[in-house]
Coordinates of C-alpha atoms and ligand atoms in Angstrom, one line a residue:
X1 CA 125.2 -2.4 243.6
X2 CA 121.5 -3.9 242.2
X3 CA 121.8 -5.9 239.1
X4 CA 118.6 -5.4 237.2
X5 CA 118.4 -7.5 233.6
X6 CA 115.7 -5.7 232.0
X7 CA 113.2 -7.4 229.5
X8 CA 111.4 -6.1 227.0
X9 CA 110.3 -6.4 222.9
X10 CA 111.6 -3.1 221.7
X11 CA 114.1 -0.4 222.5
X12 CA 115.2 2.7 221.2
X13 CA 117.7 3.2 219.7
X14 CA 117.4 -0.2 218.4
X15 CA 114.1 -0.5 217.5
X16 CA 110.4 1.4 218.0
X17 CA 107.0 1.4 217.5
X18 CA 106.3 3.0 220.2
X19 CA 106.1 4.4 223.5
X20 CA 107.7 1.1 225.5
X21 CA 110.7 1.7 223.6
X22 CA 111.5 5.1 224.9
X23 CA 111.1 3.8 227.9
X24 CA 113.2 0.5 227.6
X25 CA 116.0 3.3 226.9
X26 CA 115.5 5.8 229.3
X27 CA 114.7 3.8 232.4
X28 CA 118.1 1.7 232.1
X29 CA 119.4 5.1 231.2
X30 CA 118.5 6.8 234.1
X31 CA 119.0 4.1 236.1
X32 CA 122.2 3.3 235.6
X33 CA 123.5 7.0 236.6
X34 CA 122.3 5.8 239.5
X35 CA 124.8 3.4 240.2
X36 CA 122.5 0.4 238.9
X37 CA 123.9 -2.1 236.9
X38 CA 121.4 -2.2 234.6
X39 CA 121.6 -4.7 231.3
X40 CA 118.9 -4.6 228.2
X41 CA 117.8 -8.0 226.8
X42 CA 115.7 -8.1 223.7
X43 CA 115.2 -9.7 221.1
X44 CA 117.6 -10.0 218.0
X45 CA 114.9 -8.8 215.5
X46 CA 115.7 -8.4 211.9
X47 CA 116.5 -4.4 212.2
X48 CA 119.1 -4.5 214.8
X49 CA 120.7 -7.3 212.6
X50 CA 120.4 -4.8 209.8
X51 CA 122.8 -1.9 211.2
X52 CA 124.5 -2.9 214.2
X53 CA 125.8 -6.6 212.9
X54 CA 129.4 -5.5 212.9
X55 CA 129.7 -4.2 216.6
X56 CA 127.3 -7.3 217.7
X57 CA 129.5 -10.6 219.4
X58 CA 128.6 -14.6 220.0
X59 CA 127.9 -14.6 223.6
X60 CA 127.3 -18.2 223.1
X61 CA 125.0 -20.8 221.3
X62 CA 122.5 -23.8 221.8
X63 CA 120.0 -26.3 221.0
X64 CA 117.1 -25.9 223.6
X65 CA 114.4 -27.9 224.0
X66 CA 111.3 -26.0 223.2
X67 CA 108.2 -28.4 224.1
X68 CA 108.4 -31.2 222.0
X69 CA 111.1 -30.3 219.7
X70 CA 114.5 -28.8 219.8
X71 CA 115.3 -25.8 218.4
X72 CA 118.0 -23.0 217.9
X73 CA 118.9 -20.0 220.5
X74 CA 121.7 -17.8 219.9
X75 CA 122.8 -15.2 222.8
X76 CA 124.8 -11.9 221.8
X77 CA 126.3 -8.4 223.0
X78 CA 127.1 -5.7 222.4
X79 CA 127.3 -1.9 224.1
X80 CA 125.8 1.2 222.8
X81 CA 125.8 4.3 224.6
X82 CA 127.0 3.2 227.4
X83 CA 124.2 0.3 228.0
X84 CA 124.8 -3.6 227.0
X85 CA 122.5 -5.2 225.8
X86 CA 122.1 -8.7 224.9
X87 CA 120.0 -10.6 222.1
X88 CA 117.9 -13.5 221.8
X89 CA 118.9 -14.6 218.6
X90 CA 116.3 -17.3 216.5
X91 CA 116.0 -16.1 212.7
X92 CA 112.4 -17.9 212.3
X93 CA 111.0 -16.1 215.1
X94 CA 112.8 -12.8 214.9
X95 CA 114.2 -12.7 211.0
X96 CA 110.5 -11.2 210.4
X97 CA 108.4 -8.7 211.4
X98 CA 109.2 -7.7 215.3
X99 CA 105.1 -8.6 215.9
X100 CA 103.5 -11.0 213.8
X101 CA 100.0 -10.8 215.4
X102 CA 98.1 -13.7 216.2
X103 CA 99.6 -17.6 217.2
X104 CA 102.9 -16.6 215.3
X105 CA 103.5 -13.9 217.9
X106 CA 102.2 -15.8 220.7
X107 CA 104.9 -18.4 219.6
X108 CA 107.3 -15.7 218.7
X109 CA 107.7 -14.6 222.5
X110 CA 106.9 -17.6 224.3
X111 CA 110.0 -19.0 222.8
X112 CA 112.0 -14.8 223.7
X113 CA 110.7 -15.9 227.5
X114 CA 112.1 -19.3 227.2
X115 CA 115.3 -17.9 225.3
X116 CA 115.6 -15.5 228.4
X117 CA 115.3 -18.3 231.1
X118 CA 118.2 -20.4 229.4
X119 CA 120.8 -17.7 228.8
X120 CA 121.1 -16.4 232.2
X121 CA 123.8 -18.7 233.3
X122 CA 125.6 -17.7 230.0
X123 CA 125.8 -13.8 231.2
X124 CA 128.9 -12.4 232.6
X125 CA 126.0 -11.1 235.3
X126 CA 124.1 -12.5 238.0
X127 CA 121.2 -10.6 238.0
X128 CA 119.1 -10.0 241.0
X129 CA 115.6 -8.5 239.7
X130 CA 114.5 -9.3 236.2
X131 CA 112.5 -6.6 235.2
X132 CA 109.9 -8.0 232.9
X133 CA 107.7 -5.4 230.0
X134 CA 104.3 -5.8 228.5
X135 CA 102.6 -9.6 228.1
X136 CA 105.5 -10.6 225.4
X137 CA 107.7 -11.0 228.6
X138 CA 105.0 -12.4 231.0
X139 CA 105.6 -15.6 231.2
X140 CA 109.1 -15.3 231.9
X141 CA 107.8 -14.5 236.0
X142 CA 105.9 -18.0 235.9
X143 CA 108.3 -20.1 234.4
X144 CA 110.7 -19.0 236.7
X145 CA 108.5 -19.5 239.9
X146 CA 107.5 -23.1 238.1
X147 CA 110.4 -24.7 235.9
X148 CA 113.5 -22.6 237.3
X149 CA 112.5 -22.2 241.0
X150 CA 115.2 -24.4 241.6
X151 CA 117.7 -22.7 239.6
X152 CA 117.0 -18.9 240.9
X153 CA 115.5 -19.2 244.0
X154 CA 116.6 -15.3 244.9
X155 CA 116.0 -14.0 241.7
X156 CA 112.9 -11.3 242.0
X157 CA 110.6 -10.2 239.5
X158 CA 109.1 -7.1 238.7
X159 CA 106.2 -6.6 235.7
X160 CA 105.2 -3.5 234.5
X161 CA 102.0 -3.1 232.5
X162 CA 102.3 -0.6 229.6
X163 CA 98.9 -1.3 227.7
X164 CA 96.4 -3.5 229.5
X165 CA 94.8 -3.8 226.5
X166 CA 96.9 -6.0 224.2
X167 CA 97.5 -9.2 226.8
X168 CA 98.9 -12.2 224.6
X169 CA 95.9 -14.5 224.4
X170 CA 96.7 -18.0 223.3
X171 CA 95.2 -21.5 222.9
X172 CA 95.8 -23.1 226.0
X173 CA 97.2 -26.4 223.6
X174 CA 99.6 -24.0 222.1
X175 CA 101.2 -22.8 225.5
X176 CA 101.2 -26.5 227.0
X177 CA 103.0 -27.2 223.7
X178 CA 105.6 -25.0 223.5
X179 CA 106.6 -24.1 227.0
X180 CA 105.7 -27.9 228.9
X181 CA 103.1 -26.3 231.2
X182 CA 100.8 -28.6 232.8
X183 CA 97.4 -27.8 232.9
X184 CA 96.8 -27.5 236.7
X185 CA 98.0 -23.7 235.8
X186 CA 95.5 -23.5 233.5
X187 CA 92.8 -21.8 236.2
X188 CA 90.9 -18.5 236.8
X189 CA 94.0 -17.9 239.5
X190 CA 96.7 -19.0 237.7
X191 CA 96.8 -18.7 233.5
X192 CA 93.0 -19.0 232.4
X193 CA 91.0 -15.6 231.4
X194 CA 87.6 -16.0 229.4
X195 CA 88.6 -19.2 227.6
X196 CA 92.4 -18.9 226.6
X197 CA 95.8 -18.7 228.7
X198 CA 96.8 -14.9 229.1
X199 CA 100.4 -14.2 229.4
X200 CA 99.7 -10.5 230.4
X201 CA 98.0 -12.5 233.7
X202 CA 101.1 -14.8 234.0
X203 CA 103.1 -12.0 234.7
X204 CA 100.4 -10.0 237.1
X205 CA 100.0 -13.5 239.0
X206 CA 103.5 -15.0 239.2
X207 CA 105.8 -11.9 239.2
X208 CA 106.8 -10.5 243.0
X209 CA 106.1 -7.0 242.2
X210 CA 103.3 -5.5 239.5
X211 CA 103.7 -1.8 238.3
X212 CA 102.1 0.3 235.8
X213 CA 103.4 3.2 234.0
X214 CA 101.2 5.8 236.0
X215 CA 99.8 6.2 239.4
X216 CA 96.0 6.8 238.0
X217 CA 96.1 4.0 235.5
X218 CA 96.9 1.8 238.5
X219 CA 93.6 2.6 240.2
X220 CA 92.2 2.9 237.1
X221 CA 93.3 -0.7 236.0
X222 CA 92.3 -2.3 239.5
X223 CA 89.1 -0.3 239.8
X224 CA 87.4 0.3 236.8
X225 CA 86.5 -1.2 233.4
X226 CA 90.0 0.2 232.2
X227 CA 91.5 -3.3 233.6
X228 CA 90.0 -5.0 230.5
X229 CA 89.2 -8.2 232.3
X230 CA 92.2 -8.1 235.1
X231 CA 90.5 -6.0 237.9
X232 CA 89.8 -8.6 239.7
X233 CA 93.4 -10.0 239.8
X234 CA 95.0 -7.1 239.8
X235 CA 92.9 -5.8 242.7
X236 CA 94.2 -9.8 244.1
X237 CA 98.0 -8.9 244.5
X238 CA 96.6 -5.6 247.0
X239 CA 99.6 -3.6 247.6
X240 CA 101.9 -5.3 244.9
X241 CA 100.1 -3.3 242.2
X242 CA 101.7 0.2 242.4
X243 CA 102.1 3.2 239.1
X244 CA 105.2 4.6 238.8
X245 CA 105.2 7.2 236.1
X246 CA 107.4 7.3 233.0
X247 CA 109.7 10.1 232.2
X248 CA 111.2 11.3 229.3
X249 CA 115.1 11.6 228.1
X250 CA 115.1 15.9 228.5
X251 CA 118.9 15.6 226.8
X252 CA 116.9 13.6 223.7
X253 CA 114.1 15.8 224.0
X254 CA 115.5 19.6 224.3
X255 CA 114.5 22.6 222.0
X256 CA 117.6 24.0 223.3
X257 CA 119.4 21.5 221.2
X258 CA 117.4 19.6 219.1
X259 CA 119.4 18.9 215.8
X260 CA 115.8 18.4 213.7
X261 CA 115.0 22.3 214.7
X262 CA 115.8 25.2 212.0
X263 CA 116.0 27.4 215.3
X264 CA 116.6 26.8 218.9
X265 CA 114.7 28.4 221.9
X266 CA 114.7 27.8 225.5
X267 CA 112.0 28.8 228.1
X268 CA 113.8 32.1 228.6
X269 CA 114.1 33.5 225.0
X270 CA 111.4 31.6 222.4
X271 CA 111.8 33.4 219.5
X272 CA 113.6 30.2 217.9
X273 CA 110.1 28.9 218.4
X274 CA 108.2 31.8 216.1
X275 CA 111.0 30.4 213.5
X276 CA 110.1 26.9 214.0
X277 CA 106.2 28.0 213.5
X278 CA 107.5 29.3 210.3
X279 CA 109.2 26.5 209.0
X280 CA 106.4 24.2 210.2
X281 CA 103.9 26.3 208.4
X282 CA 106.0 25.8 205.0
X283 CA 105.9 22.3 205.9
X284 CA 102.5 21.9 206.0
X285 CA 101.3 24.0 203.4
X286 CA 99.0 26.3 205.9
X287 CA 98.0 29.5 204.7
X288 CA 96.1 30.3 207.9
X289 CA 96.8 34.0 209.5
X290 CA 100.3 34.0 210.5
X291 CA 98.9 34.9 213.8
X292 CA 96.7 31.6 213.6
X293 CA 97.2 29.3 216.6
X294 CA 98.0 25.7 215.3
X295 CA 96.8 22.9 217.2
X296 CA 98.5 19.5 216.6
X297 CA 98.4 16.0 217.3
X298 CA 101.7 13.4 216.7
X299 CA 100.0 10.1 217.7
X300 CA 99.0 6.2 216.7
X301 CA 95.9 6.3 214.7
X302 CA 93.7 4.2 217.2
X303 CA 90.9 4.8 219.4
X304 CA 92.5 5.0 222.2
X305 CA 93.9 8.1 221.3
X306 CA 90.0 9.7 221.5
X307 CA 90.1 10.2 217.5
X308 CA 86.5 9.7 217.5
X309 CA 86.4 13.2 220.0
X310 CA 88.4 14.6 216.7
X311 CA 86.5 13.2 214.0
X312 CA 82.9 14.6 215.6
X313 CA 84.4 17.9 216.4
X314 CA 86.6 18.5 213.4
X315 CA 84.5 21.3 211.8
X316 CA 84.2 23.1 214.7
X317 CA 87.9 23.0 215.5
X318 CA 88.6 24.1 211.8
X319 CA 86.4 27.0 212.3
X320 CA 87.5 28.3 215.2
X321 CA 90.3 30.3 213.9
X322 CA 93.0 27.3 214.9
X323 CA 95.1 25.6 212.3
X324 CA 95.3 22.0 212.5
X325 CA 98.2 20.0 212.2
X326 CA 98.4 15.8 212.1
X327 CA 101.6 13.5 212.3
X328 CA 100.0 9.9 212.3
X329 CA 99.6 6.7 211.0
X330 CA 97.7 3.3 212.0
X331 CA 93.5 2.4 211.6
X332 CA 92.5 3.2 208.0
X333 CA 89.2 5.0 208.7
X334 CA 91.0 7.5 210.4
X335 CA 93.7 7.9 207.7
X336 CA 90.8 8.2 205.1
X337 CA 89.2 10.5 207.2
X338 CA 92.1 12.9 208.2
X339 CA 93.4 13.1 204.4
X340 CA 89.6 13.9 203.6
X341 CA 89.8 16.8 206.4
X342 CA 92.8 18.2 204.7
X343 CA 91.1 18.3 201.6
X344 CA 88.2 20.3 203.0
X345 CA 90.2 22.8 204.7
X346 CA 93.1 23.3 202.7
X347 CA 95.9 25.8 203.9
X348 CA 94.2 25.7 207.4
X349 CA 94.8 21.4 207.9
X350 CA 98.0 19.7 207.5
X351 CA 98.1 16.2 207.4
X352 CA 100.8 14.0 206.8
X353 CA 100.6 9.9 207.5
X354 CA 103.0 7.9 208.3
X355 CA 106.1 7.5 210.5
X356 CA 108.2 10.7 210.7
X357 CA 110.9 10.9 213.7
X358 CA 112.2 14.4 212.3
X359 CA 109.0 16.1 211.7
X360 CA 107.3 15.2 215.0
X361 CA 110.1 17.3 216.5
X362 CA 109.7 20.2 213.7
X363 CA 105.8 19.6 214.8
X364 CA 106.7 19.3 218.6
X365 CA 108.3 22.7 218.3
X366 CA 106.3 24.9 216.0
X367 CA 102.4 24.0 217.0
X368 CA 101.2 26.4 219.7
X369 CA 99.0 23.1 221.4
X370 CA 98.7 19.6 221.1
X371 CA 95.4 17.6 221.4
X372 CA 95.4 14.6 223.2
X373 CA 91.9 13.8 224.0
X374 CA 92.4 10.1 224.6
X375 CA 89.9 7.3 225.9
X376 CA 92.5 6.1 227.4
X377 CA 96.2 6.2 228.6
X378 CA 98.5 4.5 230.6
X379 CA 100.9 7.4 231.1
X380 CA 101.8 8.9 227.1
X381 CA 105.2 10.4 226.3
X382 CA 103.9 13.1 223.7
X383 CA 102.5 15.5 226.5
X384 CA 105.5 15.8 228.1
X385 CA 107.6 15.8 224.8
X386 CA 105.2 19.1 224.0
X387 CA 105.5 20.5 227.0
X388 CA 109.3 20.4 226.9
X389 CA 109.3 22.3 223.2
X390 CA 106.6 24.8 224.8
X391 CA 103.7 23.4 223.4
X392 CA 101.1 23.5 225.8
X393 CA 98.7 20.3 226.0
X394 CA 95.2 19.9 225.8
X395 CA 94.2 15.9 226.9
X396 CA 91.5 14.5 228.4
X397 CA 91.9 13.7 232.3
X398 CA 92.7 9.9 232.3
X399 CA 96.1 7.7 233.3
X400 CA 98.9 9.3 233.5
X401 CA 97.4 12.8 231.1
X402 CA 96.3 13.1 234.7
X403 CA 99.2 12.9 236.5
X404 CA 101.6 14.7 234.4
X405 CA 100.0 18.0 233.5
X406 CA 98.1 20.5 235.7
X407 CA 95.1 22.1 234.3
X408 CA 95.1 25.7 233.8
X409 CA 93.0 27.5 236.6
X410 CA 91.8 30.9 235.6
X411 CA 91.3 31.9 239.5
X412 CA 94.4 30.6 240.6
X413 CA 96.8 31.5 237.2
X414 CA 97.8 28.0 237.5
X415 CA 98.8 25.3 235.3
X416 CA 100.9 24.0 232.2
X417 CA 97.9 22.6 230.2
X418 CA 94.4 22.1 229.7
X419 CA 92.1 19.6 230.4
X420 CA 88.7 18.2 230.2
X421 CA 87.3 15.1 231.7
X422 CA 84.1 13.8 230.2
X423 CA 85.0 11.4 226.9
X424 CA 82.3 13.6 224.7
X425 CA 83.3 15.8 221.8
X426 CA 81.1 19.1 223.5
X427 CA 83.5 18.9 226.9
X428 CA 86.8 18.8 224.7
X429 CA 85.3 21.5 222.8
X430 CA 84.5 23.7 225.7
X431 CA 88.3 23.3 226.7
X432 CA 89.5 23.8 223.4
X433 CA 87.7 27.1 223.2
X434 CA 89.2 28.1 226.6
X435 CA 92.3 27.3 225.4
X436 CA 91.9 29.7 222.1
X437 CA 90.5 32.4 224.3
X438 CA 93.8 32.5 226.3
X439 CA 95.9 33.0 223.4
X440 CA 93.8 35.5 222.1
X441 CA 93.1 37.5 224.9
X442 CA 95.8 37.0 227.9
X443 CA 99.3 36.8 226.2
X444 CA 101.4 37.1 229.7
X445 CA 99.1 33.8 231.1
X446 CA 100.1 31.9 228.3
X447 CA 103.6 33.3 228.6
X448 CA 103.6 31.9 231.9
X449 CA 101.7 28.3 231.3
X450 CA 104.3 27.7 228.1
X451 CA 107.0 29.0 231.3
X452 CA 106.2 26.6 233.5
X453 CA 105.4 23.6 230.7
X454 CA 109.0 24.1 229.6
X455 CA 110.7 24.3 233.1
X456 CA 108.7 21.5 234.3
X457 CA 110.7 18.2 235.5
X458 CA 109.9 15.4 233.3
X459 CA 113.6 13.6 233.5
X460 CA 113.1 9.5 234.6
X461 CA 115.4 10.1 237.7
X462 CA 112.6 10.5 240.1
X463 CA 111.0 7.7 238.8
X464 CA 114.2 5.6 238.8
X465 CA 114.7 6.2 242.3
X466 CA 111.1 4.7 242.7
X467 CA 112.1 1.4 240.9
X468 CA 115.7 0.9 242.9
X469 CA 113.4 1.1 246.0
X470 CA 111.2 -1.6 244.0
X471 CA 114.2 -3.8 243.5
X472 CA 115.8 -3.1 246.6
X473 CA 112.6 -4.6 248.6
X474 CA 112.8 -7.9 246.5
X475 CA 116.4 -8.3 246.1
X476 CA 119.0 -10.5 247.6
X477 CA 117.4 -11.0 251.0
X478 CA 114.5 -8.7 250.9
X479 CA 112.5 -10.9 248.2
X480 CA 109.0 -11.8 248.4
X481 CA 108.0 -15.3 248.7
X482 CA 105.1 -16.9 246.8
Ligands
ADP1 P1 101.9 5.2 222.6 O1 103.1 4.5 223.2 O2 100.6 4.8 223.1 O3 101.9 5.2 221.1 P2 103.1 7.6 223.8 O4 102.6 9.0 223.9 O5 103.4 6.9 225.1 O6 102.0 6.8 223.0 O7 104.4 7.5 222.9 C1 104.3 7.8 221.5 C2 105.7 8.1 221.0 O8 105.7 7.9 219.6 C3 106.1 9.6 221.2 O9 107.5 9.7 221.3 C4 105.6 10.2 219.9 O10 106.2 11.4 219.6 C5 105.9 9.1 218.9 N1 105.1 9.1 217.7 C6 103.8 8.7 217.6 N2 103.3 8.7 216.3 C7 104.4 9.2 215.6 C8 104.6 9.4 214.2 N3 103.6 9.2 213.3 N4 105.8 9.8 213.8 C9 106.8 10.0 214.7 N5 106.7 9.8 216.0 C10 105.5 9.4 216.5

């Protein structure tokens, strides 16, 4: 049996900000009814310590040297739901905010890679892949080909990129300082990108295996501008560089069953779903026709999520007949913006900012669409989320929006969503319109796209099979050497 330790900042049900948590829970999830033995390690951020203390034991606890000074790691356990998870404990750098932005968080998870590094020999597991998330884990693949070679020669390493965008740039000095590395790594090849050490490219360089979270934002990332910087490395490692698209938990995620719901539906009988429109409808305040379709979006306020699309084409989207509904929080301008929106149109646009677990599901369930016109998107959970509650989605062609949902073909009666591919305000319009039209005008076509949105199998067990095969080829004998 494969013994994966899998790395990463966040985890549901522990702690989220977004999408990689999901993941860091359903992956190990799905994995493990696999036969996997697959193990969580994260960091011991002040939230967990907040409501899981009591069921949380000492694994162990040290002094480690961390550059030039020593300092304090702490490792603990404990099992929920059936997965174990272990914590890098360090109040200073996790008593705080999970990411403190800037140096701080650069020190913050150079020290969670180090802390990684030194507890191994401290689990009651050997394991064989380390599976490493995001750049706060990526120099956990270089120190181990550098410092720990010795120590875990047969230890492989996988790296999956969830965001290119955010890649841990830090002052060179900073990294030398804190995790002893000399500066013959400090190169084009190695650490170096534009003037500072990269810990997203530590992990693309040094780990044996590179994935992303869909197939089209891997050749997106290697071939395009969407590799912010990394093409040309990326493009480096060849046939190392492979997407493997995420999934979502369906038992999590099921109208059928969903405890936030007032009514339940399921792709044979949705009249729970009229009820949740209802309910939504009171939620929001919208006075719109009852008949009214409601478009919504449940999304970080950022512009990678193509809110500039929105923001241009906002009046015409009010005025074509569609309610609007908006579950977000994040860049101020758009917060200012969407709170003015639902002051211009009130009754017809709902807004509510913030966090809101139980009203994205309430949302999820009664909105007729969801918009999700982004710039850009490495795979995105909420698509699949709405197309499990019935909601069909509209997104732009790009990442994985691409690769999970099939375009509605009026020739062909095809599809379980709608989708445009130009970034410009006009095209998503033209879609949008499209979209209206069918609910309008052909009720058993939109019967059958909601049909096959809702049958449609978004579980992460073909994608876990994808990732033992990963592990398998790098793991005992099979790894690749550097
Ligand atoms: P990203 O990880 O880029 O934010 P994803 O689509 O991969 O985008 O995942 C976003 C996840 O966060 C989804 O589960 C979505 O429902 C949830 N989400 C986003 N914004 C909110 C919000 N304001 N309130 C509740 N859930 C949200």
């Amino acid at each position: 049996m494969i013994k994966v330790l899998f790395v990463a900042s966040e985890a549901m049900p522990l702690v989220k900000t977004g999408g990689l948590a999901d993941v860091a829970y359903a992956l190990p999830k799905a994995l493990l009814s696999l036969g996997a033995d697959v193990r969580v390690i994260m960091p011991k951020h002040r939230a967990i310590k907040e409501k899981f203390e009591h069921l949380i034991e000492e694994v162990t606890h040290a002094t480690i040297r961390l550059g030039w000074r020593e300092t304090y790691l702490g490792l603990q356990t404990f099992e929920l739901d059936g997965i174990r998870y272990y914590f890098i404990d360090n109040e200073d750098y996790f008593g705080g905010k999970i990411y403190r932005g800037g140096d701080e968080e650069n020190e913050q998870y150079m020290f969670f890679c180090r802390g990684v590094l030194e507890a191994l020999p401290y689990l009651d597991f050997k394991p064989d892949v380390l599976h490493c998330n995001d750049w706060h884990t990526g120099m956990i693949p270089f120190l181990l080909r550098t410092q720990y070679a010795d120590a875990y020669p047969d230890t492989g390493t996988v790296f999956t990129i969830h965001n290119i965008k955010f890649q841990g740039q830090a002052k060179f000095d900073i990294m030398a300082d804190v995790l002893s590395v000399p500066e013959r790594y400090y190169t084009p090849s190695a650490l170096e990108q534009g003037g500072s050490a990269n810990m997203m490219k530590a992990g693309i360089v040094f780990a044996d295996r590179v994935t992303t979270v869909s197939p089209t934002y891997a050749r997106e990332i290697v071939e395009t501008e969407l590799g912010m910087g990394m093409q040309g490395i990326l493009a480096s490692r060849g046939a190392d560089v492979s997407g493997i698209v995420n999934g979502i938990d369906e038992d999590e995620f099921d109208p059928a069953s969903d405890p936030a719901l007032p009514a339940h539906y399921d792709a044979a009988d949705l009249k729970g779903k009229r009820e949740c429109k209802k309910a939504l409808r009171a939620a929001f305040g919208l006075k719109a026709e009852w008949y009214a379709p409601i478009i919504c979006m449940i999304t970080r306020l950022t512009s990678q999520k193509g809110l500039d699309l929105v923001r241009e084409a906002a009046d015409g989207l009010l005025g074509s007949g569609a309610a609007f509904v908006l579950l977000g929080s994040g860049d101020e301008e758009y917060e200012v913006f969407f709170n003015k929106l639902s002051e211009k149109y009130p009754g017809r646009a709902g807004v509510y900012l913030g966090y809101n677990e139980e009203r994205a599901r309430l949302i999820y369930a009664g909105s007729d669409f969801l918009l999700m016109p982004s710039l850009f998107e490495p795979c995105g959970l909420s698509q699949m989320i709405a197309q499990r509650y019935g909601t069909l989605p509209i997104v732009r062609s790009t990442g994985g929006l691409a690769d999970t949902v099939d375009p509605y073909n009026k020739y062909e009666k095809t599809g379980d969503g709608f989708a445009f591919a130009p970034y410009s305000a006009h095209d998503m319009m033209l879609v949008i319109n499209l979209t209206l039209d069918v609910y309008r005008e052909d009720k058993p076509m939109l019967r059958q796209l909601r049909a096959n949105a809702m049958t449609k199998n978004h579980s992460f067990a073909a994608s876990a099979e994808e990732y033992l095969k990963l592990y398998g080829a790098l793991a005992p004998s099979g790894k690749v050497k550097k």
